[in-house]
Short mmCIF file of C-alpha atoms and ligand atoms in Angstrom, two decimals:
data_model
loop_
_atom_site.label_atom_id
_atom_site.label_comp_id
_atom_site.label_asym_id
_atom_site.label_seq_id
_atom_site.Cartn_x
_atom_site.Cartn_y
_atom_site.Cartn_z
CA MET M 114 0.00 0.00 0.00
CA GLU M 115 1.36 3.45 -0.93
CA MET M 116 0.51 6.16 1.58
CA VAL M 117 -0.47 9.74 0.78
CA LYS M 118 0.58 12.06 3.60
CA ILE M 119 -2.12 14.39 4.88
CA PHE M 120 -0.64 17.77 5.73
CA ASP M 121 -3.20 19.80 7.62
CA THR M 122 -2.89 23.57 7.44
CA THR M 123 -6.11 24.53 9.25
CA LEU M 124 -4.05 26.32 11.91
CA ARG M 125 -2.04 28.29 9.36
CA ASP M 126 -3.73 28.78 5.95
CA GLY M 127 -7.13 27.97 7.52
CA GLU M 128 -6.62 30.67 10.10
CA GLN M 129 -6.05 33.10 7.24
CA SER M 130 -9.79 32.84 6.45
CA PRO M 131 -11.31 36.21 7.26
CA GLY M 132 -12.74 36.01 10.79
CA ALA M 133 -11.25 32.63 11.61
CA SER M 134 -8.64 33.59 14.18
CA MET M 135 -8.26 31.27 17.16
CA THR M 136 -6.83 31.72 20.64
CA ILE M 137 -3.70 29.81 21.67
CA GLU M 138 -5.76 27.40 23.81
CA GLU M 139 -8.16 26.79 20.93
CA LYS M 140 -5.27 26.06 18.58
CA VAL M 141 -3.82 23.52 20.99
CA LYS M 142 -7.25 21.88 21.30
CA VAL M 143 -7.61 21.69 17.50
CA ALA M 144 -4.06 20.31 17.17
CA LYS M 145 -4.79 17.55 19.71
CA GLN M 146 -7.91 16.65 17.73
CA LEU M 147 -5.92 16.64 14.45
CA GLU M 148 -3.50 14.21 16.11
CA LYS M 149 -6.48 11.99 16.99
CA LEU M 150 -7.60 12.24 13.38
CA ARG M 151 -4.10 10.93 12.58
CA VAL M 152 -2.97 13.65 10.19
CA ASP M 153 0.68 13.14 9.25
CA ILE M 154 1.76 16.77 9.51
CA ILE M 155 0.19 19.69 11.37
CA GLU M 156 1.19 23.10 10.07
CA ALA M 157 0.69 24.77 13.40
CA GLY M 158 1.24 28.36 12.25
CA PHE M 159 3.65 30.92 10.91
CA ALA M 160 6.04 31.46 13.85
CA ALA M 161 7.38 34.84 12.69
CA ALA M 162 3.91 36.28 12.08
CA SER M 163 3.23 37.23 15.72
CA PRO M 164 4.20 36.30 19.30
CA GLY M 165 0.79 34.62 19.61
CA ASP M 166 1.48 32.42 16.59
CA PHE M 167 4.90 31.53 17.99
CA GLU M 168 3.47 30.56 21.38
CA ALA M 169 0.70 28.49 19.84
CA ILE M 170 3.21 26.49 17.75
CA TYR M 171 5.49 26.07 20.75
CA ASN M 172 2.67 24.77 22.95
CA ILE M 173 1.44 22.44 20.21
CA ALA M 174 4.99 21.16 19.73
CA LYS M 175 5.09 20.28 23.44
CA GLU M 176 1.70 18.52 23.44
CA VAL M 177 1.46 16.57 20.18
CA ARG M 178 3.48 13.38 19.83
CA ASP M 179 2.05 11.42 16.93
CA SER M 180 1.99 14.04 14.12
CA THR M 181 4.92 16.04 12.73
CA ILE M 182 4.74 19.69 13.82
CA CYS M 183 5.60 22.22 11.18
CA SER M 184 5.98 25.99 11.03
CA LEU M 185 5.84 28.07 7.88
CA ALA M 186 8.70 30.52 7.24
CA ARG M 187 9.50 32.92 4.41
CA ALA M 188 12.86 32.26 2.81
CA VAL M 189 14.56 34.65 5.22
CA GLU M 190 16.82 33.79 8.14
CA LYS M 191 14.84 35.50 10.87
CA ASP M 192 11.64 33.65 9.91
CA ILE M 193 13.47 30.34 9.75
CA LYS M 194 15.10 30.89 13.16
CA LYS M 195 11.68 31.66 14.70
CA ALA M 196 10.18 28.57 13.07
CA ALA M 197 13.02 26.41 14.40
CA ASP M 198 12.63 27.79 17.93
CA ALA M 199 8.86 27.33 17.88
CA ILE M 200 8.96 23.68 16.83
CA ALA M 201 11.95 22.84 19.06
CA PRO M 202 9.99 20.82 21.69
CA ALA M 203 8.31 18.62 19.06
CA LYS M 204 9.11 14.93 18.77
CA LEU M 205 8.71 15.08 14.97
CA LYS M 206 9.45 18.47 13.39
CA ARG M 207 9.56 20.17 10.02
CA ILE M 208 10.35 23.64 8.67
CA HIS M 209 8.32 24.71 5.65
CA THR M 210 9.94 27.53 3.74
CA PHE M 211 8.69 29.17 0.55
CA ILE M 212 9.31 31.77 -2.10
CA ALA M 213 7.26 32.81 -5.12
CA THR M 214 8.28 31.39 -8.49
CA SER M 215 5.78 32.80 -10.99
CA PRO M 216 6.90 35.62 -13.33
CA ILE M 217 4.17 37.94 -11.99
CA HIS M 218 5.13 37.39 -8.33
CA MET M 219 8.87 37.60 -8.93
CA LYS M 220 8.56 40.82 -10.95
CA TYR M 221 5.92 42.75 -8.98
CA LYS M 222 5.94 41.33 -5.47
CA LEU M 223 9.52 40.22 -4.88
CA ARG M 224 11.14 42.55 -7.43
CA MET M 225 13.81 39.94 -7.89
CA SER M 226 15.33 38.18 -10.88
CA PRO M 227 14.79 34.41 -11.23
CA ASP M 228 18.47 33.83 -10.36
CA GLU M 229 18.17 35.85 -7.17
CA VAL M 230 15.06 33.86 -6.23
CA ILE M 231 16.94 30.58 -6.67
CA LYS M 232 19.87 31.81 -4.55
CA LYS M 233 17.52 32.95 -1.79
CA ALA M 234 15.65 29.64 -1.81
CA VAL M 235 18.86 27.64 -1.59
CA ARG M 236 20.18 29.77 1.28
CA ALA M 237 16.89 29.33 3.13
CA VAL M 238 16.88 25.56 2.79
CA GLU M 239 20.54 25.29 3.81
CA TYR M 240 19.92 27.45 6.87
CA ALA M 241 16.77 25.53 7.85
CA LYS M 242 18.74 22.31 7.50
CA THR M 243 21.03 23.48 10.32
CA PHE M 244 18.06 23.09 12.68
CA VAL M 245 16.10 20.10 11.40
CA ASP M 246 16.42 17.41 8.80
CA ASP M 247 12.85 17.49 7.53
CA ILE M 248 12.59 20.51 5.19
CA GLU M 249 9.71 21.29 2.88
CA PHE M 250 10.09 23.85 0.14
CA SER M 251 7.13 25.53 -1.59
CA CYS M 252 7.17 27.27 -4.97
CA GLU M 253 4.52 29.86 -4.26
CA ASP M 254 2.17 30.41 -7.23
CA ALA M 255 3.55 27.30 -8.91
CA GLY M 256 0.22 27.10 -10.73
CA ARG M 257 1.28 30.12 -12.79
CA SER M 258 5.00 29.37 -12.91
CA GLU M 259 6.99 28.20 -15.92
CA MET M 260 7.87 24.50 -15.91
CA SER M 261 11.50 25.11 -16.91
CA PHE M 262 12.00 27.51 -13.99
CA LEU M 263 10.22 25.18 -11.58
CA LYS M 264 12.61 22.37 -12.54
CA GLU M 265 15.59 24.66 -12.06
CA ILE M 266 14.65 25.91 -8.59
CA ILE M 267 13.43 22.50 -7.39
CA ASP M 268 16.70 20.92 -8.50
CA ALA M 269 18.63 23.54 -6.52
CA VAL M 270 16.62 23.18 -3.29
CA ILE M 271 16.78 19.39 -3.42
CA LYS M 272 20.57 19.66 -3.63
CA ALA M 273 20.39 22.02 -0.64
CA GLY M 274 18.53 19.36 1.36
CA ALA M 275 14.74 19.75 0.86
CA LYS M 276 12.95 16.41 1.02
CA THR M 277 9.39 17.54 0.25
CA ILE M 278 8.57 19.82 -2.66
CA ASN M 279 5.21 21.51 -2.51
CA ILE M 280 3.47 22.73 -5.67
CA PRO M 281 0.83 25.26 -4.64
CA ASP M 282 -1.90 26.45 -6.95
CA THR M 283 -1.89 29.60 -4.84
CA VAL M 284 -4.62 31.46 -6.72
CA GLY M 285 -6.79 28.45 -7.59
CA TYR M 286 -6.25 28.87 -11.33
CA ARG M 287 -5.44 25.38 -12.58
CA PHE M 288 -7.82 22.77 -13.96
CA PRO M 289 -7.52 19.16 -12.73
CA HIS M 290 -6.01 17.75 -15.92
CA GLU M 291 -3.43 20.56 -15.98
CA MET M 292 -2.51 20.06 -12.35
CA GLY M 293 -2.22 16.31 -12.93
CA ALA M 294 0.05 16.80 -15.95
CA MET M 295 2.27 19.22 -14.06
CA ILE M 296 2.75 16.82 -11.14
CA LYS M 297 3.36 13.87 -13.46
CA GLU M 298 6.12 15.73 -15.28
CA LEU M 299 7.84 16.75 -12.04
CA VAL M 300 7.51 13.35 -10.37
CA GLU M 301 9.01 11.64 -13.42
CA TYR M 302 11.82 14.19 -13.70
CA PHE M 303 13.13 14.08 -10.09
CA PRO M 304 14.53 11.22 -7.97
CA LYS M 305 11.99 8.83 -6.45
CA ASP M 306 12.91 9.63 -2.84
CA ILE M 307 11.54 13.18 -3.18
CA THR M 308 7.94 13.60 -2.04
CA PHE M 309 5.84 15.87 -4.23
CA SER M 310 3.07 17.69 -2.45
CA VAL M 311 0.15 19.82 -3.65
CA HIS M 312 -1.58 22.76 -2.04
CA CYS M 313 -4.68 23.82 -3.96
CA HIS M 314 -6.89 26.84 -3.41
CA ASN M 315 -10.56 26.82 -4.23
CA ASP M 316 -11.11 30.04 -6.20
CA LEU M 317 -12.82 28.13 -9.04
CA GLY M 318 -14.23 25.43 -6.79
CA LEU M 319 -11.59 22.99 -8.08
CA ALA M 320 -9.32 22.57 -5.05
CA THR M 321 -10.40 19.02 -4.20
CA ALA M 322 -10.47 17.88 -7.83
CA ASN M 323 -7.02 19.38 -8.43
CA SER M 324 -5.60 17.68 -5.33
CA LEU M 325 -7.07 14.31 -6.30
CA TYR M 326 -5.78 14.52 -9.86
CA SER M 327 -2.37 15.32 -8.43
CA VAL M 328 -2.49 12.19 -6.26
CA LEU M 329 -3.50 10.12 -9.28
CA ASN M 330 -0.42 11.52 -11.03
CA GLY M 331 2.10 10.85 -8.30
CA ALA M 332 1.73 13.48 -5.54
CA ARG M 333 2.23 11.75 -2.19
CA GLN M 334 1.37 14.63 0.12
CA VAL M 335 -1.76 16.78 0.06
CA GLU M 336 -2.07 20.03 1.95
CA CYS M 337 -5.60 20.71 3.07
CA THR M 338 -7.78 22.11 5.82
CA ILE M 339 -10.77 21.04 7.87
CA ASN M 340 -14.03 22.33 6.37
CA GLY M 341 -11.98 23.75 3.47
CA LEU M 342 -11.04 26.87 5.45
CA GLY M 343 -8.31 29.09 4.06
CA GLU M 344 -7.31 32.26 2.29
CA ARG M 345 -10.19 33.68 0.10
CA ALA M 346 -12.32 30.76 -1.18
CA GLY M 347 -10.30 28.41 1.00
CA ASN M 348 -8.13 25.34 0.55
CA ALA M 349 -8.92 21.81 -0.49
CA ALA M 350 -11.03 20.22 2.25
CA LEU M 351 -9.31 17.39 4.12
CA GLU M 352 -12.56 15.50 4.57
CA GLU M 353 -13.30 15.54 0.83
CA ILE M 354 -9.85 14.30 -0.17
CA VAL M 355 -9.68 11.55 2.42
CA MET M 356 -13.20 10.27 1.75
CA ALA M 357 -12.78 10.44 -2.04
CA ILE M 358 -9.67 8.25 -1.77
CA LYS M 359 -11.52 5.86 0.54
CA VAL M 360 -14.78 5.66 -1.42
CA ARG M 361 -13.12 5.40 -4.84
CA ARG M 362 -10.61 2.68 -4.00
CA ASP M 363 -11.17 1.43 -7.53
CA LEU M 364 -9.49 4.58 -8.89
CA PHE M 365 -6.93 5.02 -6.11
CA ASP M 366 -5.79 1.42 -6.33
CA GLY M 367 -3.13 0.65 -3.71
CA ILE M 368 -3.18 4.22 -2.35
CA ASP M 369 -4.37 5.12 1.14
CA THR M 370 -4.10 7.66 3.94
CA ARG M 371 -3.61 6.87 7.61
CA ILE M 372 -6.54 9.08 8.66
CA ASN M 373 -9.00 7.74 11.22
CA THR M 374 -12.08 8.79 9.25
CA ARG M 375 -14.35 8.38 12.28
CA GLU M 376 -12.73 11.50 13.73
CA ILE M 377 -13.64 13.61 10.68
CA TYR M 378 -17.02 14.80 11.90
CA PRO M 379 -15.91 15.56 15.50
CA THR M 380 -12.93 17.50 14.08
CA SER M 381 -15.17 19.46 11.72
CA ARG M 382 -17.51 20.37 14.58
CA LEU M 383 -14.60 21.48 16.78
CA VAL M 384 -13.14 23.69 14.05
CA ALA M 385 -16.56 25.18 13.27
CA SER M 386 -17.13 25.97 16.91
CA VAL M 387 -13.74 27.57 17.61
CA THR M 388 -13.65 29.61 14.40
CA GLY M 389 -17.36 30.44 14.37
CA ILE M 390 -17.42 29.50 10.66
CA GLU M 391 -20.08 26.89 9.97
CA PRO M 392 -19.69 24.79 6.83
CA GLN M 393 -22.53 25.50 4.38
CA PRO M 394 -25.41 23.02 4.99
CA ASN M 395 -24.81 21.22 1.69
CA LYS M 396 -21.01 21.07 2.13
CA ALA M 397 -19.71 17.66 1.01
CA ILE M 398 -19.04 15.18 3.83
CA VAL M 399 -19.47 17.48 6.85
CA GLY M 400 -22.37 19.81 5.94
CA ARG M 401 -25.52 19.51 8.06
CA ASN M 402 -27.36 18.00 5.09
CA ALA M 403 -24.58 15.83 3.69
CA PHE M 404 -26.17 12.61 4.99
CA ALA M 405 -29.70 13.90 5.49
CA HIS M 406 -32.46 12.50 3.35
CA GLU M 407 -35.66 14.50 3.49
CA SER M 408 -37.65 13.19 0.56
CA GLY M 409 -39.94 10.30 1.49
CA ILE M 410 -38.76 8.25 -1.51
CA HIS M 411 -35.10 8.68 -0.57
CA GLN M 412 -35.72 8.02 3.12
CA ASP M 413 -37.64 4.87 2.37
CA GLY M 414 -34.93 3.66 -0.04
CA VAL M 415 -32.09 4.35 2.40
CA LEU M 416 -33.91 2.67 5.27
CA LYS M 417 -34.52 -0.43 3.14
CA HIS M 418 -31.01 -0.56 1.71
CA LYS M 419 -28.50 2.20 2.48
CA GLU M 420 -26.62 2.05 -0.80
CA THR M 421 -29.71 3.12 -2.77
CA TYR M 422 -28.84 6.75 -2.08
CA GLU M 423 -25.57 6.64 -0.11
CA ILE M 424 -22.03 6.07 -1.36
CA MET M 425 -20.52 6.12 2.13
CA SER M 426 -21.98 5.72 5.55
CA ALA M 427 -22.40 8.40 8.17
CA GLU M 428 -20.67 6.16 10.75
CA ASP M 429 -17.54 6.22 8.59
CA ILE M 430 -17.01 9.88 9.34
CA GLY M 431 -18.11 9.54 12.97
CA LEU M 432 -21.59 10.96 12.57
CA ASP M 433 -24.33 9.56 14.79
CA VAL M 434 -26.88 7.85 12.49
CA LYS M 435 -29.79 9.23 14.46
CA ASP M 436 -28.76 12.71 13.29
CA THR M 437 -29.05 11.71 9.65
CA ILE M 438 -32.81 11.25 9.55
CA VAL M 439 -34.15 14.72 8.93
CA LEU M 440 -37.89 14.91 9.20
CA GLY M 441 -39.92 17.33 7.11
CA LYS M 442 -43.16 17.42 5.21
CA HIS M 443 -41.87 14.95 2.61
CA SER M 444 -41.02 12.28 5.15
CA GLY M 445 -43.02 9.09 5.38
CA ARG M 446 -44.16 6.77 8.16
CA HIS M 447 -41.06 4.58 7.76
CA ALA M 448 -38.70 7.50 8.45
CA LEU M 449 -40.76 8.62 11.44
CA LYS M 450 -40.68 5.09 12.85
CA LYS M 451 -36.87 5.00 12.49
CA LYS M 452 -36.52 8.40 14.12
CA LEU M 453 -38.76 7.31 17.00
CA GLU M 454 -36.63 4.18 17.44
CA ALA M 455 -33.46 6.27 17.45
CA LEU M 456 -35.02 8.44 20.14
CA GLY M 457 -35.86 5.40 22.23
CA PHE M 458 -39.54 4.75 21.32
CA SER M 459 -39.26 1.31 19.77
CA ASN M 460 -42.39 -0.43 20.97
CA LEU M 461 -45.18 1.67 19.50
CA SER M 462 -48.29 -0.16 18.34
CA GLU M 463 -49.59 0.44 14.78
CA GLU M 464 -52.34 2.59 16.26
CA GLU M 465 -49.94 4.70 18.32
CA LEU M 466 -47.64 5.14 15.36
CA ASN M 467 -50.57 6.24 13.18
CA ARG M 468 -51.61 8.80 15.76
CA VAL M 469 -48.10 10.22 16.11
CA PHE M 470 -47.71 10.22 12.32
CA GLU M 471 -50.92 12.22 11.92
CA ARG M 472 -49.72 14.80 14.46
CA PHE M 473 -46.29 14.89 12.85
CA LYS M 474 -47.79 15.50 9.37
CA LYS M 475 -49.95 18.36 10.67
CA LEU M 476 -46.92 19.93 12.30
CA ALA M 477 -44.73 19.41 9.23
CA ASP M 478 -47.24 21.36 7.15
CA LYS M 479 -46.68 24.37 9.36
CA LYS M 480 -43.01 23.98 10.20
CA LYS M 481 -40.06 23.79 7.79
CA GLU M 482 -38.00 21.31 9.75
CA ILE M 483 -39.05 18.96 12.49
CA TYR M 484 -36.39 18.62 15.17
CA ASP M 485 -35.87 15.77 17.61
CA GLU M 486 -37.18 18.06 20.34
CA ASP M 487 -40.49 18.46 18.44
CA ILE M 488 -40.90 14.68 18.23
CA LEU M 489 -40.00 14.32 21.89
CA ALA M 490 -42.59 16.97 22.81
CA ILE M 491 -45.28 15.15 20.81
CA MET M 492 -44.33 11.87 22.48
CA ASN M 493 -44.45 13.55 25.85
CA GLU M 494 -48.03 14.64 25.19
CA GLU M 495 -48.89 11.22 23.83
CA SER M 496 -47.70 9.60 27.03
CA ASP M 497 -50.21 11.66 29.03
CA LYS M 498 -52.82 9.06 29.99
CA THR M 499 -55.24 11.49 31.67
CA PRO M 500 -58.75 10.97 30.24
CA LYS M 501 -59.60 13.79 27.83
CA VAL M 502 -62.88 14.86 29.40
CA TYR M 503 -62.70 18.25 27.70
CA GLU M 504 -61.13 18.60 24.28
CA LEU M 505 -60.39 21.81 22.40
CA ILE M 506 -61.87 21.81 18.90
CA SER M 507 -61.11 25.39 17.84
CA LEU M 508 -60.14 28.77 19.17
CA GLN M 509 -60.74 32.21 17.71
CA LEU M 510 -59.26 35.42 19.07
CA SER M 511 -60.37 38.99 18.49
CA ASP M 512 -58.05 41.81 17.54
CA CYS M 513 -57.06 43.16 20.95
CA SER M 514 -56.08 46.65 19.69
CA ASP M 515 -59.48 48.04 20.82
CA GLY M 516 -58.61 47.18 24.45
CA MET M 517 -61.30 44.45 24.66
CA PRO M 518 -59.53 41.15 24.04
CA SER M 519 -61.99 38.32 23.52
CA ALA M 520 -61.80 34.64 22.74
CA ALA M 521 -64.36 32.25 21.27
CA ALA M 522 -63.89 28.50 21.68
CA LYS M 523 -65.45 25.24 20.62
CA ILE M 524 -64.90 22.50 23.18
CA LYS M 525 -66.01 18.88 23.11
CA PHE M 526 -67.50 17.38 26.28
CA GLU M 527 -69.21 14.00 26.39
CA ASP M 528 -69.53 13.82 22.59
CA LYS M 529 -71.18 17.24 22.28
CA VAL M 530 -69.49 20.40 21.05
CA TYR M 531 -70.10 23.58 23.10
CA THR M 532 -69.38 27.08 21.82
CA ASP M 533 -68.98 30.25 23.88
CA ALA M 534 -67.05 33.52 24.02
CA ALA M 535 -65.53 35.66 26.78
CA ILE M 536 -63.84 39.00 27.25
CA GLY M 537 -60.69 39.14 29.34
CA GLU M 538 -58.17 41.57 30.71
CA GLY M 539 -55.73 40.25 28.15
CA THR M 540 -55.87 37.64 25.41
CA ILE M 541 -54.69 34.80 27.63
CA ASP M 542 -57.17 35.81 30.32
CA ALA M 543 -59.97 35.75 27.68
CA VAL M 544 -58.84 32.28 26.54
CA PHE M 545 -58.92 30.88 30.08
CA LYS M 546 -62.24 32.60 30.84
CA VAL M 547 -64.03 31.08 27.83
CA ILE M 548 -62.85 27.63 28.95
CA ASP M 549 -64.19 28.37 32.46
CA ARG M 550 -67.54 29.43 30.98
CA ILE M 551 -67.93 26.25 28.95
CA SER M 552 -66.85 23.88 31.73
CA GLY M 553 -68.60 25.82 34.48
CA ILE M 554 -65.48 25.36 36.64
CA ASN M 555 -63.50 28.49 37.46
CA GLY M 556 -59.77 28.18 37.69
CA ARG M 557 -57.27 30.47 39.40
CA LEU M 558 -54.01 30.73 37.48
CA MET M 559 -50.99 30.31 39.77
CA ASP M 560 -48.22 30.07 37.24
CA TYR M 561 -47.76 30.38 33.48
CA LYS M 562 -44.62 29.56 31.52
CA VAL M 563 -43.92 29.43 27.82
CA GLU M 564 -40.81 28.10 26.11
CA ALA M 565 -39.71 27.34 22.55
CA VAL M 566 -39.20 23.61 22.04
CA SER M 567 -36.80 23.84 19.09
CA GLU M 568 -34.97 26.43 17.01
CA GLY M 569 -36.23 29.04 14.57
CA LYS M 570 -39.12 31.45 14.12
CA ASP M 571 -41.49 28.54 13.56
CA ALA M 572 -40.53 26.75 16.78
CA LEU M 573 -43.21 24.88 18.72
CA ALA M 574 -44.39 26.71 21.84
CA LYS M 575 -44.68 24.65 24.99
CA VAL M 576 -46.94 26.22 27.61
CA MET M 577 -47.06 25.10 31.22
CA VAL M 578 -49.82 26.30 33.58
CA LYS M 579 -50.47 25.71 37.26
CA VAL M 580 -54.11 26.23 38.20
CA ILE M 581 -56.31 25.90 41.31
CA PHE M 582 -59.84 24.77 40.39
CA ASP M 583 -60.93 24.07 43.95
CA GLU M 584 -59.53 26.11 46.82
CA ASN M 585 -59.59 23.00 49.04
CA LYS M 586 -57.55 20.93 46.65
CA PRO M 587 -53.96 21.24 45.45
CA ALA M 588 -53.03 23.09 42.29
CA VAL M 589 -52.76 21.02 39.12
CA MET M 590 -50.38 21.33 36.22
CA GLY M 591 -51.21 21.37 32.54
CA HIS M 592 -49.09 21.32 29.40
CA GLY M 593 -49.95 22.41 25.88
CA LEU M 594 -48.00 22.26 22.65
CA SER M 595 -48.62 24.17 19.44
CA ILE M 596 -46.90 26.32 16.89
CA ASP M 597 -49.26 29.05 18.12
CA THR M 598 -48.71 30.27 21.69
CA MET M 599 -52.40 31.06 22.36
CA LEU M 600 -53.47 27.65 21.14
CA ALA M 601 -50.77 26.05 23.29
CA SER M 602 -52.08 28.10 26.26
CA ALA M 603 -55.66 26.94 25.71
CA LYS M 604 -54.51 23.33 25.41
CA ALA M 605 -52.43 23.66 28.59
CA TYR M 606 -55.39 25.07 30.54
CA ILE M 607 -57.72 22.30 29.31
CA ASN M 608 -55.05 19.73 30.15
CA ALA M 609 -54.91 21.17 33.68
CA LEU M 610 -58.71 20.98 33.89
CA ASN M 611 -58.68 17.32 32.79
CA ASN M 612 -55.95 16.59 35.33
CA TYR M 613 -58.04 18.21 38.03
CA LEU M 614 -61.13 16.13 37.13
CA HIS M 615 -59.01 12.99 37.02
CA MET M 616 -57.55 13.81 40.44
CA LYS M 617 -61.05 14.45 41.86
CA ASP M 618 -62.31 11.19 40.45
CA LEU M 619 -59.43 9.23 41.92
CA LEU M 620 -59.71 10.96 45.27
CA SER M 621 -63.37 10.03 45.46
CA LYS M 622 -62.32 6.42 44.77
CA LYS M 623 -59.53 6.83 47.35
CA ILE M 624 -56.81 6.06 44.79
CA SER M 625 -53.65 8.09 45.05
CA TYR M 626 -53.39 10.54 42.18
CA LYS M 627 -49.64 10.03 42.01
CA ASP M 628 -50.04 6.23 41.83
CA SER M 629 -52.45 6.58 38.91
CA ILE M 630 -50.05 8.38 36.62
O1 LIG A 796 -1.11 29.20 -1.15
C1 LIG A 796 0.11 29.16 -1.01
O2 LIG A 796 0.90 29.28 -1.93
C2 LIG A 796 0.61 28.96 0.35
C3 LIG A 796 2.06 28.67 0.48
C4 LIG A 796 2.68 29.45 1.56
C5 LIG A 796 2.27 27.21 0.63
O3 LIG A 796 -0.15 28.95 1.29
ZN1 LIG A 797 -2.24 28.63 0.58
#
């Protein structure tokens, strides 16, 4: 098996994403997770960039044992010295030095002739070599550099001691077949013991494709970042490269990485949380929707046989399967049943499942996404075994801007539907009063609480009330659930009323109320 080294630059190029800066502690935490993911090399930062960067690399070098720790350095002595000092405590260490090689960069940015660039690169590698043996040299903007010049400078830095030669497509300009051809030519030209690496940016959305074509053409190191973070449109995403190599073993015959793919999802979540940059929902591999099937047809197919709509499994990247069933209005009974099982409700009868499915469908018509919390709230209500003596059929509220809030309700009691209306001091008061009028039992509200069950503007409202219906008896609780707070309030009050009647009934039969529920 030939191994492709995974060089993670989340902490260096990834941190160059606008808004992605991390504290030293966060960087150490991410580095420890990258070690768990089993990346070969961690580019922990750019030591000369700031004292904070230096300290982060130094601390990472002390903590991480299983991955090589690397610092970036321009091809200047003071950068290289800082890099060497920062990685000093590491068990496995590398200095990564670079200089631009494209005509446009050499002329306008460096203002140096090609010969001067070569001399500077050689001096940098030789100096770095006085500190560590493992030296990587990058030809910045190689994607727009001339092949003859690339060969010349690479030849010189190899003679100076560089073991890994990185070919960055710094501005994300190359197409996959071009990148592949470039790597092939270089790999065939230079001795076999030199590792060619690629570092692709995503300006045209081709970073992953370019990296994979490079591997197919002989690159044996890929530089990448978690969630594809990086300068401008970002770098090639580690998760995409690793999973593409794993899933398409037929194309990458005999080639592998040492990544523990089950740590991909936890690493992605950690990086998203410390940087505050969430991958887009449809981001390959780690996006919120990457393994989520919403359409009933897809859900049914996947539940019957995963491979109908999945080329890899969620478990492979360390994602909990229960999180992959996303319920919405297109979901069917099969998907709901699976979700209920994942949430711990595995023994529902056909009748119970039908009832929950009906409630779920009604909710899904009103709400874009149904969260686990919504299902749990429905199941919580379903588990309420109190006899439904009173049942709310409908509720209508007046416009309260005239200062006379009123509510009209239809309530079922012993198979008959009763209608009435009431005016209250506020809308909720009017709602409770109309229920009192219909039942003929007046309640005194002791407590009222409302909370959102799940996220978003369309979250379900869960209302809890505590009511005294008889001054000689204890207060009773009631819960109501609806997308509409007033409806949830009415349901909660009626639930409290039913609980009270149930309690009264049991007390008259001398059965403990607590024992009955
Ligand atoms: O994109 C680039 O060229 C880089 C180099 C420093 C490797 O990040
Ligand atoms: Zn870069």
